[in-house]
Coordinates of C-alpha atoms and ligand atoms in Angstrom, one line a residue:
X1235 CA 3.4 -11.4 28.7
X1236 CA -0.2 -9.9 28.2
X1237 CA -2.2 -8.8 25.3
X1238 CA -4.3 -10.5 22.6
X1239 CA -1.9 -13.3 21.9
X1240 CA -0.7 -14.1 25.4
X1241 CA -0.1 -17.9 25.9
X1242 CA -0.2 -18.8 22.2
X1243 CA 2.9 -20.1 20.1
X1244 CA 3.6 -18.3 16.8
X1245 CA 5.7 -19.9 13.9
X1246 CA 7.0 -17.6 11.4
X1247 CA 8.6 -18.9 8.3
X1248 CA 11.3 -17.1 6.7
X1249 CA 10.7 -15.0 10.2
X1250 CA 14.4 -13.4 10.2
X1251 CA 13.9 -10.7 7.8
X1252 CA 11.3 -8.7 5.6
X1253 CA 7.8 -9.3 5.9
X1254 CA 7.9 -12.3 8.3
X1255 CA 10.4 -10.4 10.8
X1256 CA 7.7 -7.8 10.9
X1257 CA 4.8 -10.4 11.3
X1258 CA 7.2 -12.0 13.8
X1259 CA 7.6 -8.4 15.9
X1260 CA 3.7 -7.6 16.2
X1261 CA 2.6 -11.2 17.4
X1262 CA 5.3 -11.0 20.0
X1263 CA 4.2 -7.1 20.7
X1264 CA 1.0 -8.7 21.0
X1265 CA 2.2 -11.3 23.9
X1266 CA 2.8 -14.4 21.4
X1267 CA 5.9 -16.5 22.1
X1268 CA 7.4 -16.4 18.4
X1269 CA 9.8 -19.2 16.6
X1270 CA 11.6 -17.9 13.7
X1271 CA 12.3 -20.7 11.3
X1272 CA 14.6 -19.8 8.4
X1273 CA 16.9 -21.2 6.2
X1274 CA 19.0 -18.8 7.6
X1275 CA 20.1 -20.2 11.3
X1276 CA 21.8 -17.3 12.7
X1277 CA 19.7 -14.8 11.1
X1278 CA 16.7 -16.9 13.1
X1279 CA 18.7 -16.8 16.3
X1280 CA 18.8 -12.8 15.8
X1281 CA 16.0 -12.2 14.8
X1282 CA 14.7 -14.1 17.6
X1283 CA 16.6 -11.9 20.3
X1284 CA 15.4 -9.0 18.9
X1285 CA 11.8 -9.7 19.8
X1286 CA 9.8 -7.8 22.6
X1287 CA 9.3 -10.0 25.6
X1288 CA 10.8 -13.5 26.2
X1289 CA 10.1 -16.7 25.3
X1290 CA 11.0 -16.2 21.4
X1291 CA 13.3 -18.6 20.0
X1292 CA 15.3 -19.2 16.3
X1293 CA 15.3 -22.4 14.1
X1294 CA 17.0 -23.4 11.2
X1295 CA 14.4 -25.4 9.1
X1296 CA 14.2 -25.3 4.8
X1297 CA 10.4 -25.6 4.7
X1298 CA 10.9 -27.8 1.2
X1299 CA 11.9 -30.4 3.2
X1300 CA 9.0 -32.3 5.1
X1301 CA 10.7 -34.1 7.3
X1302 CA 12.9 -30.7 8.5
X1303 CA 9.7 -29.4 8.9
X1304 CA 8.4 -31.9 11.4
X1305 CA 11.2 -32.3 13.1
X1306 CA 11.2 -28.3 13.5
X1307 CA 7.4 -28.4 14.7
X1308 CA 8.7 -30.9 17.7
X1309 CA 11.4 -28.7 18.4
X1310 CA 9.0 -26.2 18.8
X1311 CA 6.4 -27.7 20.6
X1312 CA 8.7 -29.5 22.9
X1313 CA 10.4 -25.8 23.9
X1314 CA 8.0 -23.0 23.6
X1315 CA 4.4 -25.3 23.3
X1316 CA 1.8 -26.2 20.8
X1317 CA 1.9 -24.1 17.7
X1318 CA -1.2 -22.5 17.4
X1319 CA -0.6 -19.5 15.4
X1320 CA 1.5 -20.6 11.9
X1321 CA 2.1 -18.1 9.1
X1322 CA 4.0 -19.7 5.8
X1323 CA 5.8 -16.7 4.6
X1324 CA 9.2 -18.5 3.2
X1325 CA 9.2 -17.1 -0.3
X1326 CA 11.7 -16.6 -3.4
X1327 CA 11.9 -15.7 -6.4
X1328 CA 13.3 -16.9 -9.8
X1329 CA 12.5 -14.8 -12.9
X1330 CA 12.5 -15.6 -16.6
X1331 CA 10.6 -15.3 -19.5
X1332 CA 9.0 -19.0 -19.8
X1333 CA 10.5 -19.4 -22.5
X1334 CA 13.9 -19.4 -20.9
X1335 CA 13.0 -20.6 -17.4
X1336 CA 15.1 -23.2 -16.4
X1337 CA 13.4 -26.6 -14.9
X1338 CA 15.4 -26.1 -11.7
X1339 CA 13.9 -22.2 -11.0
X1340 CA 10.4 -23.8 -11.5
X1341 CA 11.4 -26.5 -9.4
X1342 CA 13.0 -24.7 -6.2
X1343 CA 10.1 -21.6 -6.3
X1344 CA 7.8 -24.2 -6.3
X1345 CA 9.2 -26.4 -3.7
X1346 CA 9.8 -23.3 -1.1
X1347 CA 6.9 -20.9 -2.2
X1348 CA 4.1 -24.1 -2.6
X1349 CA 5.2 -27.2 -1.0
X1350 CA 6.6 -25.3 2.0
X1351 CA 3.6 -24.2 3.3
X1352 CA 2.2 -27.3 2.4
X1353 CA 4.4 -29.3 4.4
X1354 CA 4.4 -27.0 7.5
X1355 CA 0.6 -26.9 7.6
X1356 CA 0.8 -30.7 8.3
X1357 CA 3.0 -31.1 10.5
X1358 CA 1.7 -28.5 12.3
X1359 CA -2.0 -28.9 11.9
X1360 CA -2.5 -32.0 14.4
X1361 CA -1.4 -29.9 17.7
X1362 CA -4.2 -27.3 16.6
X1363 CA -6.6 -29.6 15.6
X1364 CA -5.7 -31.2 19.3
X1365 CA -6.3 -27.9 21.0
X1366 CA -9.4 -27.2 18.8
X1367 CA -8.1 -23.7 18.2
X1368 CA -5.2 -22.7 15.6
X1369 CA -4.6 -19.4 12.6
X1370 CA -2.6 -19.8 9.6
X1371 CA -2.0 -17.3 7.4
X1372 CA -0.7 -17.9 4.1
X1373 CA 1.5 -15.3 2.7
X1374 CA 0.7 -15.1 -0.9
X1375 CA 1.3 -12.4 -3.5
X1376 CA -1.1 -9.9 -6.2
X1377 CA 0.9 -11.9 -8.5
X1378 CA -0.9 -14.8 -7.7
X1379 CA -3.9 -13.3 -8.3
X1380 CA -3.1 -11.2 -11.6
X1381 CA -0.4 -13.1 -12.9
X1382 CA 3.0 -11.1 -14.3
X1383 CA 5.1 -11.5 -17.3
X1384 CA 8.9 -13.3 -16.1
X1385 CA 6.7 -14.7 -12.9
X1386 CA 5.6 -17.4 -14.3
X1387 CA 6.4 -20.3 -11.6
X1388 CA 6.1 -17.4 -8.7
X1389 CA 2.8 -16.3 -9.8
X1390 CA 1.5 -20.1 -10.2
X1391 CA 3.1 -20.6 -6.8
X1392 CA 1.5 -17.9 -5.0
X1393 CA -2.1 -18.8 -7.0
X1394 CA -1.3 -22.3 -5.2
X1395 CA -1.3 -20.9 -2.4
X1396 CA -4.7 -19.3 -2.6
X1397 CA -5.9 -23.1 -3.5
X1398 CA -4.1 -24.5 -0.4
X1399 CA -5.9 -21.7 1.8
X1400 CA -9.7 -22.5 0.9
X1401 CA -8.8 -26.0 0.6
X1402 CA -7.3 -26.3 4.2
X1403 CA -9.9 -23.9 5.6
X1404 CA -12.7 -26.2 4.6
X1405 CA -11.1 -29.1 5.5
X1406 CA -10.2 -27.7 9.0
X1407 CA -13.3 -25.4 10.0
X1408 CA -15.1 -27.2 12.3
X1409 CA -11.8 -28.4 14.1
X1410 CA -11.6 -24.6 15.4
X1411 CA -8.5 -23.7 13.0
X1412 CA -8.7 -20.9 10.7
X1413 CA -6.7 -20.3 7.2
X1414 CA -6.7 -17.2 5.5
X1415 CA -4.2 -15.7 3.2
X1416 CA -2.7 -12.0 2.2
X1417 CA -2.2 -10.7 -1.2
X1418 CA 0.9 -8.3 -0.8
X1419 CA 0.9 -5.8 -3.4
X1420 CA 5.1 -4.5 -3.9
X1421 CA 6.4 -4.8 -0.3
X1422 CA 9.9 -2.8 0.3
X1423 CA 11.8 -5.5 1.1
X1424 CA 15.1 -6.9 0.3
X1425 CA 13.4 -9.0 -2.2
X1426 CA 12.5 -6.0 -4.1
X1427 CA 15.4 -3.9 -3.2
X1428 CA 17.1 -4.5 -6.6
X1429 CA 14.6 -3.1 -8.4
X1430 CA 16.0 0.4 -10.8
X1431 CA 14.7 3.2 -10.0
X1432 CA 12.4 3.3 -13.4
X1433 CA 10.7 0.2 -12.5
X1434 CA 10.3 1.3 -8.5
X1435 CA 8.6 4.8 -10.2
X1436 CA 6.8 2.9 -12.5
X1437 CA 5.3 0.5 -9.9
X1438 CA 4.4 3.0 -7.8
X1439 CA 2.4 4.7 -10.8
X1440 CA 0.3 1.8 -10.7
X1441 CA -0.5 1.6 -7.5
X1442 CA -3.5 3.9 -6.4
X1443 CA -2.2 4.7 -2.8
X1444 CA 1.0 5.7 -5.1
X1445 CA 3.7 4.0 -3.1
X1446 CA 5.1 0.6 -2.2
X1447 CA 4.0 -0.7 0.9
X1448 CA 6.2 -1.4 4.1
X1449 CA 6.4 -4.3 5.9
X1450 CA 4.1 -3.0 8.7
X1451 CA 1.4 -2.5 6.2
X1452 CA 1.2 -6.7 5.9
X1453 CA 2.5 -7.2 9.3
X1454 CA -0.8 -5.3 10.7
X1455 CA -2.7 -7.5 8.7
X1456 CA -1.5 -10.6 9.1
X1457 CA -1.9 -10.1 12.7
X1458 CA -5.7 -9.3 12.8
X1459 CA -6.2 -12.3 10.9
X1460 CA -3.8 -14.7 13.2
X1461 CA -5.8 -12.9 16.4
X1462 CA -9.5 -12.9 18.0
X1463 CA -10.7 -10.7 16.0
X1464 CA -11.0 -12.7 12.9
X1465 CA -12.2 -15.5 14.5
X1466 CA -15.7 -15.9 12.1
X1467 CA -13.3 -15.4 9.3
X1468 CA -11.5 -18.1 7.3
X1469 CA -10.3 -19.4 3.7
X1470 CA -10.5 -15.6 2.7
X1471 CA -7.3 -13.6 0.4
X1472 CA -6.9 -10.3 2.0
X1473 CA -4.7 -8.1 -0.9
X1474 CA -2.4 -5.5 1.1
X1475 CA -1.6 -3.9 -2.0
X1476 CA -2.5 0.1 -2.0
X1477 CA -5.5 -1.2 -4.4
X1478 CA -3.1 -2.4 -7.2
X1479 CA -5.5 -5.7 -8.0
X1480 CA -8.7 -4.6 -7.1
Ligands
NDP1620 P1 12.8 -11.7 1.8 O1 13.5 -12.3 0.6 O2 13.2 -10.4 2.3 O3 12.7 -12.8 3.0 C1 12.4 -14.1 2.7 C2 12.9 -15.0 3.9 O4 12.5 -16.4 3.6 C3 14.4 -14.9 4.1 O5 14.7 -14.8 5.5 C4 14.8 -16.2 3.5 O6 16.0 -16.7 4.0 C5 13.7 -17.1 3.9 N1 13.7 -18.4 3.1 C6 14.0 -18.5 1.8 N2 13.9 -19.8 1.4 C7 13.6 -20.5 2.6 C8 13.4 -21.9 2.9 N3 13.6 -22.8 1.9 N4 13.1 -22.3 4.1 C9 13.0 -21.3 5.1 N5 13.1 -20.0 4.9 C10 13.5 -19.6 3.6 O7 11.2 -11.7 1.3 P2 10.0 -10.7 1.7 O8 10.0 -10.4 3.1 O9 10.0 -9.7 0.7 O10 8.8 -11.7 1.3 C11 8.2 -12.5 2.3 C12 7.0 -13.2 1.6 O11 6.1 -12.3 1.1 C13 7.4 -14.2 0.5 O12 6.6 -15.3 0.5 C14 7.1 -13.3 -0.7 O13 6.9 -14.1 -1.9 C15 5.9 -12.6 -0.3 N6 5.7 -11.3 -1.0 C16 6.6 -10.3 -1.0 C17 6.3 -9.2 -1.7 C18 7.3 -8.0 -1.8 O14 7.0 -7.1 -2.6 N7 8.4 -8.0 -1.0 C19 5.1 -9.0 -2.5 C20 4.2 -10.1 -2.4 C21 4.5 -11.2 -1.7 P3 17.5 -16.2 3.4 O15 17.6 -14.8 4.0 O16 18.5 -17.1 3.9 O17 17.3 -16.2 2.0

């Protein structure tokens, strides 16, 4: 397939629905050939066949696990080639006051949100650092950045994040792979889907643009940044956000 992306391999966590099936459908629009890894096999597999052009495939990988993750990297390698394009979107959420948070909520949003990303980066890093060329893009959150009452283990994993994206884009600059991340502001998404109504209207009242973003609106972004024309740009947070957090 032609375009920007032709010839590269894309892996898209939590790739089957939301924001990451949207990253996944631009990067294969764009001539990527796109794994979907998910918790969720058959969702992954779907997702997969859904994709423009061919050459896209669907893996069942829990990210919190590093050695599911390196296993799921050799799949990959071994059937659509060298990962060189890897965005860490896997994210969930487990709200409660701090208070009343449970050690196990901490523990899992932590363990998907943090270490996931963490453990895909490496076993994915040494194939870019091979080719000399690679783009990750680190999905974090404005939450991350402004913090939120009931958040408090998402919002210190998606700050962890931003750590983990300076920290690898230093470390991996002059090997010709690029780390950036994106701030999403409140994405319509099945994760926010249970929102009320109130809240909804009341979110959007703080949000300049005055409405929630779609999926497309971090899809387009996280795009630019996985492609050639970011290529002088790394270890930056991009917020996607309608201006909530500047
Ligand atoms: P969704 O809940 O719609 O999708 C998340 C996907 O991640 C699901 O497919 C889910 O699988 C998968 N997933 C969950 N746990 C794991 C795991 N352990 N290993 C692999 N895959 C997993 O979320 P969104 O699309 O809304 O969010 C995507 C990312 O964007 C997240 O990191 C989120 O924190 C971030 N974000 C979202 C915002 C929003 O407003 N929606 C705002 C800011 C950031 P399954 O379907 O089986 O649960």
């Amino acid at each position: 397939m032609s375009g920007a992306l032709a010839g590269q391999t894309a892996l898209v966590t939590g790739g089957s629905r939301g924001i990451g099936f949207a990253i996944s459908q631009v990067l294969a629009q764009d001539g990527a050939r796109v794994a979907i890894v998910d918790i969720d096999e058959k969702g992954a597999v779907t997702a997969a066949a859904r994709l423009e052009g061919d050459g896209h495939a669907g893996y069942f990988c829990d990210v919190g696990d590093p050695g599911q993750c390196r296993a799921t990297v050799a799949a990959v390698t071994r059937a659509q080639g060298i990962v060189t394009i890897l965005v860490n979107n896997a994210g969930i959420t487990r709200d409660s006051l701090l208070v009343r948070m449970k050690d196990e909520d901490w523990d899992a949003v932590i363990r998907v949100n943090l270490t996931g990303a963490f453990n895909m980066t490496r076993a994915a890093c040494r194939g870019m650092m091979k080719r000399r060329s690679g783009s990750i893009v680190n999905i974090s959150s404005v939450i991350g950045l402004m913090g939120n009452a009931g958040q408090t283990n998402y919002g210190a994993s998606k700050a962890g994040l931003v750590g983990l994206t300076k920290s690898v884009a230093r470390e991996f600059a002059k090997r010709g792979v690029r780390c950036n991340a994106i701030a999403p502001g409140y994405i319509a998404t099945d994760m926010t889907a249970g929102l009320d109504e109130r809240t909804t209207g009341e979110l959007g009242s703080r949000i300049p643009m005055g409405r929630l973003g779609e999926p497309s609106d971090v899809a387009d972004v996280a795009r630019f940044l996985a492609g050639p024309e970011a290529r002088y740009v790394t270890g930056q947070v991009l917020a996607v956000d309608g201006g909530m957090a500047m």
